[in-house]
XYZ file of C-alpha atoms in Angstrom:
577
model
C 0.013 0.257 0.172
C 1.189 3.431 -1.144
C -0.126 7.218 0.747
C 1.280 10.170 -1.034
C 0.718 14.036 0.393
C -0.078 16.058 -2.590
C -0.616 19.537 -0.222
C 2.330 20.645 -1.881
C -0.272 21.188 -4.918
C -3.809 21.845 -2.982
C -3.799 21.908 0.615
C -5.444 18.986 2.017
C -4.755 16.679 -0.840
C -3.853 12.890 -0.739
C -4.062 10.226 -2.883
C -3.440 6.171 -1.747
C -3.264 3.490 -3.521
C -2.908 -0.535 -2.932
C -2.708 -3.684 -5.265
C -3.356 -7.342 -3.483
C -2.406 -10.387 -4.861
C -3.517 -13.910 -3.241
C -2.955 -16.952 -4.318
C -4.282 -20.123 -2.404
C -3.918 -24.043 -3.124
C -6.461 -26.491 -1.229
C -5.462 -29.525 -1.183
C -8.945 -32.381 -0.188
C -8.632 -35.545 0.983
C -11.666 -38.126 1.753
C -11.186 -41.366 3.097
C -13.975 -43.433 3.635
C -13.712 -46.706 4.767
C -16.314 -49.679 6.109
C -18.023 -49.157 9.831
C -20.486 -51.412 11.775
C -23.306 -50.780 13.888
C -25.162 -52.904 16.634
C -28.631 -53.457 16.926
C -30.362 -55.266 19.466
C -32.693 -58.215 19.174
C -35.080 -57.951 21.813
C -36.507 -61.298 21.355
C -32.592 -62.914 21.920
C -31.388 -59.472 24.797
C -28.127 -59.570 22.417
C -26.958 -57.147 19.827
C -26.081 -58.388 16.244
C -23.620 -56.369 14.453
C -24.027 -55.223 10.956
C -21.923 -53.592 8.666
C -23.251 -50.131 6.791
C -24.502 -50.785 3.762
C -23.466 -47.656 1.863
C -19.810 -48.590 2.955
C -19.213 -52.153 1.684
C -15.275 -51.158 0.557
C -13.490 -48.296 1.285
C -13.352 -45.453 -1.312
C -11.254 -42.374 -1.909
C -11.552 -39.095 -3.195
C -8.941 -36.660 -3.919
C -9.392 -32.746 -5.193
C -7.129 -29.875 -5.980
C -8.726 -26.293 -5.895
C -6.201 -23.701 -6.988
C -7.815 -20.109 -6.367
C -6.112 -16.226 -7.100
C -7.706 -12.847 -6.706
C -6.022 -9.698 -7.742
C -7.360 -6.603 -6.187
C -7.060 -2.806 -7.268
C -7.271 0.341 -5.306
C -7.074 3.507 -5.347
C -8.275 6.812 -3.664
C -8.150 10.646 -3.925
C -8.871 12.401 -1.012
C -9.583 16.365 0.366
C -9.970 17.161 3.466
C -9.748 21.188 4.748
C -11.255 23.540 7.171
C -11.724 27.171 5.928
C -12.257 30.286 7.882
C -12.616 28.176 11.336
C -16.403 27.198 10.161
C -16.648 25.425 6.851
C -14.908 21.637 6.554
C -15.083 19.895 2.821
C -13.660 15.733 2.965
C -14.316 14.859 -0.142
C -13.255 11.213 -1.542
C -13.172 9.637 -5.368
C -12.516 5.914 -5.448
C -11.515 2.971 -7.973
C -11.332 -0.737 -7.315
C -11.797 -3.818 -9.451
C -11.401 -7.192 -8.232
C -10.388 -10.464 -10.562
C -11.213 -14.113 -9.207
C -10.001 -17.014 -10.563
C -9.863 -20.473 -9.983
C -10.575 -24.331 -11.168
C -11.267 -27.453 -9.591
C -9.667 -31.215 -10.322
C -10.500 -34.183 -8.351
C -10.153 -38.004 -8.889
C -12.115 -41.075 -7.195
C -12.333 -44.620 -6.898
C -13.620 -47.360 -4.706
C -13.869 -50.932 -4.142
C -10.422 -51.007 -2.487
C -9.040 -54.857 -1.554
C -7.999 -53.500 1.439
C -7.961 -50.258 3.875
C -3.945 -50.601 4.156
C -3.302 -47.957 1.545
C -4.978 -44.971 1.194
C -3.812 -43.733 -2.477
C -5.643 -43.475 -5.403
C -3.185 -46.016 -7.793
C -4.847 -49.207 -4.991
C -8.738 -48.568 -5.737
C -10.249 -50.830 -8.682
C -9.564 -50.716 -12.059
C -12.757 -51.234 -13.184
C -13.966 -48.699 -14.857
C -17.664 -48.584 -12.882
C -15.456 -47.590 -9.597
C -13.393 -45.013 -10.540
C -14.144 -41.370 -11.712
C -12.772 -38.039 -12.215
C -13.827 -34.124 -13.116
C -13.418 -30.819 -12.987
C -14.614 -27.370 -12.945
C -13.497 -23.541 -13.710
C -14.723 -20.000 -12.842
C -14.112 -16.896 -13.702
C -15.122 -13.727 -12.059
C -14.792 -10.061 -12.457
C -16.306 -6.426 -10.280
C -15.148 -2.989 -10.654
C -16.708 -0.589 -8.699
C -16.587 3.931 -8.626
C -17.503 5.493 -5.152
C -16.947 9.002 -3.870
C -18.365 11.056 -0.863
C -18.936 14.599 -0.513
C -19.338 15.610 3.166
C -19.637 19.591 4.882
C -19.905 20.256 8.033
C -20.550 24.039 9.409
C -18.731 24.728 12.554
C -18.869 21.292 13.521
C -22.854 21.568 14.480
C -24.324 21.138 11.392
C -23.728 18.633 8.690
C -24.060 16.863 5.483
C -22.800 14.295 3.715
C -23.134 12.391 0.464
C -22.432 8.856 -0.801
C -22.630 7.588 -4.350
C -21.440 4.243 -5.900
C -21.425 2.646 -9.347
C -20.849 -0.772 -9.340
C -20.361 -2.921 -12.286
C -20.790 -7.354 -12.182
C -20.073 -10.109 -14.167
C -23.220 -11.971 -12.899
C -25.370 -9.530 -15.183
C -25.867 -8.953 -18.796
C -23.895 -6.142 -20.499
C -26.586 -3.931 -20.492
C -27.994 -4.288 -16.446
C -24.039 -4.779 -15.104
C -24.056 -1.454 -13.663
C -25.783 0.139 -10.755
C -25.957 3.561 -9.242
C -26.630 3.615 -5.375
C -26.639 7.363 -3.763
C -27.162 8.159 0.033
C -27.161 10.821 1.658
C -27.525 11.967 5.826
C -27.692 14.857 7.913
C -26.623 15.452 11.741
C -27.214 18.110 13.831
C -25.284 18.652 17.258
C -27.950 20.378 19.307
C -25.620 20.728 22.161
C -23.761 23.246 20.503
C -25.738 25.627 20.146
C -25.446 28.677 22.315
C -29.078 28.132 24.323
C -28.423 24.350 25.046
C -24.356 25.461 26.075
C -25.245 27.902 28.756
C -29.007 26.303 29.933
C -27.970 22.532 30.123
C -24.576 22.346 32.045
C -25.574 18.560 32.168
C -25.534 18.269 28.531
C -22.379 16.895 26.917
C -23.462 15.988 23.983
C -26.361 15.882 22.065
C -26.947 15.144 18.131
C -29.437 13.964 15.853
C -29.510 12.597 12.487
C -30.999 10.965 9.635
C -29.976 9.021 6.535
C -31.357 7.828 3.135
C -28.920 5.255 1.184
C -29.007 2.801 -1.691
C -27.560 -0.672 -1.436
C -26.598 -3.026 -4.407
C -26.745 -6.688 -4.339
C -25.556 -9.473 -7.149
C -25.403 -12.743 -4.900
C -27.237 -14.828 -7.263
C -26.261 -17.440 -9.759
C -23.929 -16.029 -13.039
C -24.435 -16.050 -16.221
C -27.995 -16.719 -16.067
C -28.951 -14.205 -18.796
C -26.981 -16.974 -21.082
C -28.289 -19.758 -22.656
C -26.600 -22.098 -21.317
C -25.516 -26.026 -22.252
C -25.129 -29.212 -19.847
C -23.090 -32.407 -20.583
C -24.812 -35.811 -19.690
C -28.401 -37.177 -20.343
C -25.859 -39.758 -22.790
C -26.822 -42.193 -25.871
C -25.524 -45.584 -26.433
C -24.700 -45.593 -30.545
C -23.064 -49.395 -31.351
C -21.915 -50.518 -27.826
C -20.191 -47.103 -27.361
C -21.556 -44.244 -24.416
C -21.414 -40.931 -26.554
C -21.563 -37.883 -24.480
C -25.015 -36.058 -24.482
C -25.527 -31.681 -24.443
C -28.965 -30.628 -23.674
C -30.242 -27.214 -22.587
C -29.858 -26.566 -18.831
C -32.793 -23.445 -17.599
C -34.156 -20.613 -19.607
C -32.184 -17.484 -20.199
C -33.142 -14.099 -18.661
C -31.678 -11.055 -19.902
C -32.751 -8.776 -18.019
C -31.940 -9.213 -14.309
C -29.720 -6.720 -12.582
C -29.114 -5.996 -9.002
C -31.502 -6.125 -6.262
C -31.962 -2.883 -4.460
C -32.306 -1.779 -0.628
C -33.361 1.502 0.402
C -33.087 2.351 4.140
C -33.964 4.929 5.899
C -32.654 5.600 9.262
C -32.816 8.286 12.504
C -30.853 8.672 15.039
C -29.700 10.224 18.177
C -26.584 10.396 20.052
C -26.079 11.674 23.682
C -23.700 11.918 26.134
C -24.526 13.198 29.663
C -23.602 14.040 33.497
C -19.686 13.390 32.240
C -20.344 9.541 31.168
C -22.283 8.597 33.722
C -25.044 7.722 30.643
C -24.609 7.734 27.252
C -26.618 6.486 24.591
C -27.660 5.490 20.842
C -30.590 5.420 19.048
C -31.975 4.264 16.051
C -35.100 3.332 13.971
C -34.396 2.292 10.621
C -36.409 0.502 7.994
C -35.277 -1.066 4.645
C -37.593 -1.673 1.192
C -35.652 -4.463 -0.432
C -36.931 -4.951 -4.081
C -36.261 -6.250 -7.170
C -35.199 -9.155 -5.382
C -34.316 -12.181 -7.716
C -36.787 -15.040 -7.271
C -38.555 -18.231 -9.561
C -41.376 -17.986 -10.801
C -41.831 -21.693 -10.361
C -44.642 -21.067 -7.873
C -47.169 -19.624 -10.210
C -46.795 -21.081 -13.470
C -48.404 -24.814 -13.252
C -45.846 -27.575 -13.680
C -48.189 -29.396 -16.391
C -46.776 -26.366 -18.812
C -43.297 -28.449 -18.531
C -41.047 -25.329 -17.678
C -39.108 -26.068 -15.151
C -35.497 -24.753 -14.038
C -36.920 -21.196 -14.669
C -34.171 -18.288 -14.224
C -34.425 -15.300 -11.316
C -36.480 -12.406 -11.867
C -36.444 -8.757 -10.191
C -39.846 -9.692 -8.944
C -39.347 -9.790 -4.790
C -40.325 -7.273 -2.576
C -39.520 -7.638 1.124
C -39.721 -4.999 4.389
C -37.452 -4.879 7.400
C -38.004 -2.687 10.180
C -36.496 -2.301 13.925
C -35.568 -0.352 16.500
C -31.559 -0.621 18.101
C -30.565 0.980 21.537
C -26.995 1.177 23.084
C -26.895 2.429 26.479
C -23.150 3.451 28.337
C -22.031 4.392 31.986
C -18.667 5.234 33.346
C -18.006 6.477 37.217
C -15.877 5.999 39.902
C -16.724 4.771 43.295
C -13.942 5.557 45.903
C -10.848 3.866 43.888
C -13.141 1.604 41.985
C -13.086 2.866 38.378
C -16.785 0.742 37.005
C -17.945 0.591 32.974
C -20.931 -1.010 31.769
C -22.405 -0.901 28.067
C -25.404 -2.389 26.777
C -27.347 -3.054 23.438
C -30.276 -4.206 22.072
C -31.969 -4.677 18.838
C -34.852 -5.549 17.243
C -35.778 -6.290 13.789
C -38.589 -8.141 12.045
C -38.989 -8.107 8.558
C -42.256 -9.386 5.829
C -42.692 -10.189 3.159
C -44.389 -7.947 0.766
C -44.089 -9.360 -2.776
C -43.002 -13.348 -3.455
C -44.510 -15.245 -6.452
C -46.156 -18.087 -4.493
C -48.507 -20.567 -4.697
C -52.363 -19.068 -5.011
C -53.651 -21.085 -1.859
C -57.468 -20.151 -2.462
C -59.782 -18.790 -0.622
C -59.847 -19.351 2.646
C -56.229 -20.327 3.140
C -54.286 -17.212 3.756
C -52.900 -18.855 6.977
C -50.798 -20.319 4.271
C -49.393 -17.580 2.055
C -45.981 -15.972 2.165
C -46.898 -12.606 1.916
C -47.227 -10.704 4.987
C -44.952 -13.296 6.888
C -40.999 -12.996 7.936
C -38.812 -13.908 4.862
C -37.872 -18.223 5.351
C -41.278 -18.635 7.550
C -41.967 -22.023 6.991
C -45.203 -24.288 6.904
C -45.944 -26.622 9.646
C -49.014 -28.711 10.708
C -50.052 -27.774 14.428
C -49.343 -30.123 17.156
C -52.544 -30.330 19.114
C -51.614 -33.786 21.225
C -50.816 -38.013 20.745
C -53.333 -40.374 19.509
C -53.707 -42.662 22.871
C -55.695 -45.611 21.356
C -57.831 -46.774 18.514
C -60.929 -45.395 19.585
C -58.857 -41.325 19.862
C -57.715 -41.936 16.696
C -61.380 -42.684 15.339
C -62.576 -39.416 16.795
C -60.274 -37.200 14.862
C -59.154 -36.532 11.406
C -55.832 -37.668 10.950
C -53.565 -38.379 8.439
C -53.859 -42.152 6.068
C -51.945 -44.807 8.124
C -51.798 -42.968 11.305
C -51.699 -45.395 14.472
C -52.160 -44.986 17.955
C -49.099 -43.395 19.052
C -48.983 -40.612 15.893
C -48.897 -36.853 16.538
C -52.572 -35.207 16.313
C -52.213 -32.373 13.328
C -54.778 -29.851 13.848
C -58.286 -29.813 10.830
C -57.046 -26.447 10.514
C -59.658 -25.410 7.548
C -62.559 -27.928 9.088
C -63.076 -30.336 6.183
C -62.731 -33.685 8.102
C -59.339 -34.600 6.541
C -55.310 -33.799 7.284
C -53.393 -32.786 3.915
C -51.243 -30.455 3.251
C -53.666 -27.557 3.305
C -53.637 -28.456 7.091
C -50.249 -26.321 7.111
C -49.583 -23.030 9.299
C -46.733 -20.732 8.119
C -45.015 -19.807 11.186
C -44.024 -16.297 12.366
C -40.785 -17.286 13.837
C -38.117 -18.641 12.386
C -34.630 -19.683 13.656
C -33.110 -15.927 12.532
C -33.743 -14.217 16.388
C -35.838 -10.554 15.970
C -34.300 -9.779 19.362
C -30.305 -9.517 19.961
C -28.836 -8.222 22.854
C -25.929 -8.360 24.955
C -24.189 -6.018 27.861
C -20.354 -6.198 29.088
C -19.443 -4.953 32.630
C -16.038 -3.262 33.569
C -14.118 -2.449 36.738
C -10.918 -1.926 37.943
C -9.152 -1.428 41.789
C -5.736 -0.903 41.778
C -4.259 -3.361 40.091
C -7.203 -5.660 39.585
C -9.151 -5.271 36.975
C -12.781 -7.869 35.863
C -14.493 -8.112 32.297
C -17.758 -9.520 32.246
C -20.080 -10.081 28.363
C -23.320 -11.301 28.527
C -25.111 -11.761 25.135
C -28.173 -13.551 23.973
C -31.671 -13.592 21.645
C -34.803 -13.953 21.339
C -37.958 -14.513 19.530
C -36.537 -17.584 17.540
C -38.028 -20.820 16.647
C -35.841 -23.690 15.938
C -36.818 -27.161 14.676
C -34.366 -29.713 16.929
C -35.490 -33.729 16.045
C -33.852 -36.937 15.543
C -34.580 -39.652 13.614
C -35.704 -42.441 17.114
C -35.176 -45.259 15.027
C -32.501 -47.831 13.663
C -30.940 -45.241 10.973
C -29.283 -42.937 13.927
C -28.558 -41.708 17.193
C -31.440 -39.909 18.919
C -32.334 -37.830 21.688
C -32.790 -38.866 25.246
C -35.555 -36.397 25.865
C -37.210 -37.881 22.826
C -37.875 -41.167 23.962
C -37.779 -41.528 27.546
C -41.655 -40.831 27.619
C -42.552 -41.992 24.366
C -45.422 -43.854 23.504
C -46.013 -46.879 23.920
C -48.984 -49.652 24.662
C -47.899 -49.623 27.723
C -47.527 -45.454 28.542
C -50.516 -44.740 26.284
C -50.315 -41.032 28.443
C -47.158 -40.643 27.483
C -45.791 -37.006 26.284
C -43.649 -38.193 22.987
C -44.855 -39.777 20.198
C -44.033 -43.596 19.473
C -40.866 -44.381 17.604
C -41.439 -44.602 13.964
C -43.766 -43.882 11.837
C -43.463 -41.005 9.306
C -46.247 -39.009 10.805
C -43.995 -38.309 13.857
C -41.207 -37.527 11.203
C -39.970 -33.960 10.962
C -38.126 -34.745 7.773
C -41.414 -36.295 6.077
C -43.601 -34.007 7.513
C -42.503 -30.656 9.511
C -44.621 -29.851 12.534
C -44.753 -27.751 15.344
C -44.258 -30.023 17.742
C -40.321 -29.971 17.303
C -40.352 -26.188 17.266
C -38.646 -25.237 20.125
C -37.882 -21.402 21.737
C -34.614 -20.581 20.432
C -34.325 -17.889 23.475
C -31.122 -17.908 25.447
C -29.035 -15.731 27.490
C -25.352 -16.873 27.465
C -22.310 -15.770 29.979
C -19.593 -15.593 27.131
C -16.791 -14.318 28.979
C -15.586 -13.463 32.341
C -11.713 -12.409 32.768
C -9.785 -11.530 35.771
C -6.743 -9.710 35.633
C -4.086 -8.340 37.886
C -1.235 -6.089 36.564
C 2.264 -6.406 38.400
C 3.199 -3.343 39.517
C 6.763 -1.577 38.779
C 9.608 -2.401 40.363
C 13.384 -3.736 40.269
C 12.927 -6.982 38.981
C 10.548 -5.819 36.341
C 13.170 -3.336 35.292
C 16.176 -5.574 35.321
C 14.228 -7.532 32.567
C 13.212 -4.711 30.695
C 9.782 -5.220 31.069
C 7.557 -2.522 31.440
C 4.332 -3.927 31.783
C 2.891 -7.307 32.996
C -0.200 -8.407 33.710
C -1.463 -11.669 34.661
C -4.717 -13.125 33.775
C -7.381 -15.692 34.177
C -10.536 -16.010 31.487
C -13.577 -18.339 31.046
C -15.440 -18.572 27.845
C -19.251 -19.687 27.076
C -19.324 -20.428 31.106
C -23.595 -20.384 31.162
C -26.017 -20.979 29.392
C -29.765 -20.472 30.108
C -32.340 -21.832 27.408
C -34.677 -23.775 26.984
C -33.923 -26.186 24.274
C -30.986 -28.003 26.258
C -30.378 -30.513 23.828
C -28.514 -28.715 21.164
C -26.786 -24.409 21.208
C -29.480 -22.625 21.031
C -27.630 -20.596 18.439
C -27.298 -23.451 16.149
C -29.209 -24.027 12.768
C -28.717 -27.207 12.920
C -31.545 -29.297 14.878
C -30.227 -32.160 14.474
C -27.230 -31.665 16.093
C -24.859 -32.700 13.527
C -22.645 -29.830 14.178
C -19.355 -29.160 16.508
C -20.279 -27.812 19.646
C -19.475 -24.931 21.060
C -16.348 -25.138 23.796
C -15.899 -24.237 27.541
C -12.749 -22.567 27.475
C -10.599 -21.552 30.410
C -7.150 -19.583 29.758
C -4.560 -18.378 32.071
C -1.933 -15.974 30.411
C 0.388 -13.363 31.104
C 0.326 -10.089 28.840
C 4.428 -8.801 28.718
C 5.042 -5.311 27.004
C 9.323 -5.101 26.911
């Protein structure tokens, strides 16, 4: 990176820039060997050893993935103040990035032995080896700028702009212009505040509007694409086929987010209270979405391209409070933040559900809200089963799905779109700190609210399951069980998504605690040329209060197939020479 001061030409003028070239090569080796599991035979009271059917023999796959990235960035900046009252801040910039990469892989299976995990040791039968590869090129270019003005540090205005180009879109739709403006007023600098409100150190109100673009969709959808496959056999020879893949759309362009914000910043009583408050609203339009929902399947049109048809609104409030104080010889500080943000779909292409089925609509609900059968109980016996509508094949011990449309049948039209997702609407945190003489203590708490996570496992012979799911399960001898019977597709979240498995994912976590002691300066430290020495003890992920218990409430994987967060204790020393 280089920076050049051009004040000799124009006072306050400078230029900087950098070039970055990154090259990486990833090698991946996946060696799979047969494994065994045991099944309990109730009649003989013994465990039978069984081999996993998907791994009769060992298999190996190796990948090599080289990638390069080249970035250029340069900025021209001007900053100056005139007559001590007019402040001007100007920035003009340019950036471009090019990325390239490819992937080459080879695999073999049916190894006679697991002793050698190399490709040459695998089967030479063509049916048991394969290879392939892919490649990509990406390029983006941006022009950006900022113009800021302030009058005596009291009235502020700033204008921003971006002009972005992306390889994702066709030439005529490739560029997007995204402006922004922000205004601020420091009321605390007004004389009527300074002279009459001594406890107010700073008070500023601000408002802003800006646009952002998003191109995070599949590339080259404006081109008619072909794929290889669907091979044919001519004269006992396998001939590679080529077929059209999807439909092109030359009109797709940037998604646009219009964000409005009003806020307030304040500092009162010399640090006893600090506040940052924001109200925001974002309207996302031109969201790229496929029309697969409203176009009937009988038309034969599938794999349709994305179109700029979706609209989503997001709004919320964010609050941060700060406190600094000194009581005797103890310095104390606290900081807390709270965010509430909710979104709703204004328009998405979706299936016309029909009259009376508005509870299934995606519009008006959070983005990503799913359809679930509402569970109202468990069938205790055959008489109970026959007394209420149920799925075909239902048995005693199965979940009871509510007949939402009250037509005497249970089918996919009885699913209700849920108002909460696994993306929390509330996020909060708090930091506490104190120091006394050479001792210091810091505490970090964080949490979330208004979130739901599906927590489930398959309670059968195909895998592990949660103890809580089977401890009080329904059986012919436990008809009042609080858990459904083991097995059956109706009780499976993977077959029939139901509210039974949706859990409240709210939590409060003691994320970090650290206690430190700074050794006072002494002759021993001076002899070692040590200017600062601090010893500390810290703990990470010490306590979590939540309602799920089976899995981490922060996870997006309700089946528990992830590496959990660790509880960590550290003892260390910081030394400065």
